[in-house]
Coordinates of C-alpha atoms in Angstrom, one line a residue:
M1450 CA -13.6 -14.6 18.0
S1451 CA -17.5 -15.8 18.3
S1452 CA -20.5 -14.9 14.8
T1453 CA -21.8 -12.7 16.9
T1454 CA -19.2 -9.6 17.3
L1455 CA -20.0 -7.0 19.6
A1456 CA -20.0 -3.4 18.2
V1457 CA -16.4 -1.6 17.3
R1458 CA -16.4 1.3 19.1
P1459 CA -13.7 3.5 17.7
T1460 CA -11.2 4.6 20.2
G1461 CA -9.4 7.6 18.7
V1462 CA -6.6 6.1 18.3
E1463 CA -5.2 6.7 14.7
R1464 CA -2.8 4.4 13.0
V1465 CA -1.5 5.5 9.8
L1466 CA -0.3 3.4 6.4
A1467 CA 3.8 3.5 5.6
D1468 CA 4.3 4.8 2.0
D1469 CA 5.7 1.7 1.7
Q1470 CA 2.6 -0.6 2.8
L1471 CA -0.3 -2.3 0.1
I1472 CA -3.3 -3.0 1.6
V1473 CA -4.7 -6.1 -0.5
S1474 CA -7.5 -8.2 0.3
K1475 CA -9.9 -10.1 -2.8
T1476 CA -13.9 -10.8 -2.1
D1477 CA -16.3 -13.0 -3.9
L1478 CA -19.7 -11.3 -4.9
K1479 CA -21.8 -10.3 -1.7
G1480 CA -18.1 -9.1 -0.5
R1481 CA -17.4 -11.5 2.0
L1482 CA -13.7 -11.7 2.6
T1483 CA -11.9 -14.5 0.6
Y1484 CA -8.1 -13.5 0.7
T1485 CA -6.7 -10.4 2.5
N1486 CA -3.1 -10.3 2.3
D1487 CA -0.5 -9.0 6.0
V1488 CA -1.2 -4.8 5.8
F1489 CA -4.7 -6.2 5.8
L1490 CA -4.5 -7.7 9.0
T1491 CA -2.5 -6.0 10.9
I1492 CA -3.1 -2.4 10.6
S1493 CA -7.0 -4.2 10.9
A1494 CA -5.9 -6.6 14.1
I1495 CA -8.1 -9.0 13.1
E1496 CA -6.5 -12.6 12.5
E1497 CA -6.5 -14.5 9.1
Q1498 CA -9.0 -17.6 10.7
D1499 CA -11.8 -14.5 12.1
A1500 CA -11.3 -11.8 8.9
I1501 CA -12.3 -15.4 5.7
G1502 CA -15.9 -16.3 5.2
R1503 CA -16.5 -12.9 6.9
P1504 CA -17.5 -9.7 5.5
H1505 CA -15.6 -6.7 4.1
N1506 CA -18.1 -4.3 5.5
L1507 CA -16.8 -5.6 9.8
I1508 CA -13.8 -2.8 9.1
R1509 CA -16.8 -0.2 7.9
H1510 CA -15.9 3.4 10.2
P1511 CA -19.1 5.0 11.6
S1512 CA -18.2 8.2 10.1
M1513 CA -17.7 7.1 6.6
P1514 CA -20.9 8.6 4.8
R1515 CA -23.4 5.4 3.2
G1516 CA -23.0 7.3 0.3
I1517 CA -20.2 7.0 -1.1
F1518 CA -19.8 2.8 -0.9
R1519 CA -23.8 3.5 -2.5
L1520 CA -21.1 5.8 -5.4
L1521 CA -19.2 1.5 -5.2
W1522 CA -21.4 -1.0 -5.2
D1523 CA -23.1 1.1 -8.3
T1524 CA -19.7 1.5 -10.0
L1525 CA -18.7 -2.0 -9.1
R1526 CA -22.6 -3.4 -10.4
S1527 CA -21.8 -2.0 -13.4
G1528 CA -17.8 -3.3 -13.7
D1529 CA -15.8 -0.5 -13.6
E1530 CA -13.6 0.0 -11.3
L1531 CA -14.0 3.4 -8.4
F1532 CA -11.3 5.3 -6.6
A1533 CA -12.7 6.0 -3.1
Y1534 CA -10.9 7.6 -0.1
V1535 CA -12.2 5.6 3.2
Q1536 CA -11.3 5.6 6.9
N1537 CA -11.9 1.9 8.2
L1538 CA -12.5 1.3 11.8
A1539 CA -10.0 -2.1 12.7
L1540 CA -11.4 -4.2 15.1
D1541 CA -9.7 -2.5 18.8
G1542 CA -11.2 0.7 17.8
A1543 CA -8.4 2.3 16.2
H1544 CA -9.5 4.0 12.9
Y1545 CA -7.1 4.6 9.3
W1546 CA -7.0 6.4 5.7
V1547 CA -7.2 4.6 3.2
F1548 CA -6.7 5.5 -0.5
A1549 CA -8.7 2.5 -1.8
H1550 CA -8.4 1.4 -5.6
V1551 CA -11.7 -1.3 -5.9
T1552 CA -11.9 -3.5 -9.5
P1553 CA -14.7 -6.3 -9.9
S1554 CA -12.6 -9.5 -10.9
R1555 CA -13.2 -11.6 -13.6
D1556 CA -13.3 -15.0 -15.0
A1557 CA -12.0 -16.5 -18.1
Q1558 CA -15.4 -16.3 -20.0
G1559 CA -15.4 -12.4 -18.1
R1560 CA -17.5 -12.4 -15.7
V1561 CA -17.6 -10.8 -13.0
V1562 CA -16.7 -13.4 -9.8
G1563 CA -15.6 -11.0 -6.8
Y1564 CA -13.7 -7.5 -6.2
H1565 CA -9.8 -7.4 -5.4
S1566 CA -9.1 -4.1 -3.4
T1567 CA -6.2 -2.9 -2.8
R1568 CA -5.8 0.6 -0.3
R1569 CA -2.1 2.7 0.5
A1570 CA -1.8 5.4 2.2
V1571 CA -3.6 8.8 2.8
S1572 CA -1.2 12.6 2.2
A1573 CA -2.3 14.1 4.6
R1574 CA -3.5 17.0 2.5
A1575 CA -6.2 15.1 0.4
R1576 CA -7.4 13.8 3.9
A1577 CA -7.9 17.6 4.9
E1578 CA -10.7 18.4 1.7
V1579 CA -12.0 14.7 2.3
E1580 CA -13.2 14.2 5.9
R1581 CA -14.7 18.4 5.3
L1582 CA -16.4 16.7 2.1
Y1583 CA -17.2 14.1 4.3
G1584 CA -18.4 16.2 7.0
Q1585 CA -20.7 17.9 4.0
M1586 CA -22.1 14.1 3.4
L1587 CA -23.0 13.2 6.9
Q1588 CA -24.7 16.4 7.3
V1589 CA -27.1 15.2 4.2
E1590 CA -27.3 11.7 5.6
A1591 CA -28.8 13.1 9.3
Q1592 CA -31.3 14.8 8.0
H1593 CA -32.3 11.2 6.1
P1594 CA -32.3 9.2 8.8
G1595 CA -33.5 5.7 8.0
R1596 CA -33.0 3.9 4.7
G1597 CA -32.8 6.9 2.2
A1598 CA -29.5 8.4 3.1
D1599 CA -27.5 6.3 1.1
E1600 CA -29.1 7.6 -1.6
A1601 CA -29.4 11.5 -0.1
S1602 CA -25.3 11.8 0.2
L1603 CA -24.9 10.8 -2.7
A1604 CA -27.1 12.9 -5.1
W1605 CA -25.7 16.3 -2.9
L1606 CA -22.7 14.9 -3.6
Q1607 CA -23.0 14.4 -7.9
D1608 CA -24.9 17.5 -7.9
L1609 CA -21.6 19.3 -6.1
L1610 CA -19.7 17.9 -8.4
T1611 CA -21.6 19.2 -11.7
E1612 CA -22.1 22.6 -10.4
Q1613 CA -18.2 22.7 -10.1
G1614 CA -17.4 20.5 -13.5
Q1615 CA -16.9 17.9 -12.2
T1616 CA -16.7 14.3 -11.8
Y1617 CA -15.5 11.8 -8.8
S1618 CA -12.7 10.8 -10.5
E1619 CA -12.0 14.8 -11.8
W1620 CA -12.7 15.0 -8.1
L1621 CA -10.7 12.6 -6.1
W1622 CA -7.3 12.7 -9.1
S1623 CA -7.2 16.5 -7.6
V1624 CA -7.4 16.1 -4.8
A1625 CA -4.6 13.6 -4.2
G1626 CA -2.2 14.9 -6.0
G1627 CA 0.1 12.0 -5.6
A1628 CA -1.5 10.4 -3.5
R1629 CA 1.0 10.5 -1.0

């Protein structure tokens, strides 16, 4: 793979993570991959030597709201963990959904030195709810082209959840229903 990879276009082909599979990856503080397990490499259609050192967002699907990644990074930078539903894009154009748990990795002195993510399968019920919500977030982002789209959709999400009397975590776990 060259250092200037062509943009990957979604093919519409879906891969489904098996119930007994876990995707594991680690990154440095800038989000560059430092470790990936075999499941990550296989489902993402990438070789280990082409993954390590690359930004984790190389598998970002264009249908993912930027507001979710804003929430993720804001949460991680505050030192907290986050669970989220994510649609990823493999380098061959296939896509796959995951239920992600992302947490800061700390050294012996407690300083954050990177991030660790474990992902598992998503239930059909949860996915339907998530796709509906993410579709609404994408509509908000379309109304705010360029910079600020992530802030706008995250603000919209937080307002919606406040109206429902829920935090993001409460909504997520209500949708998870056991995750799968």
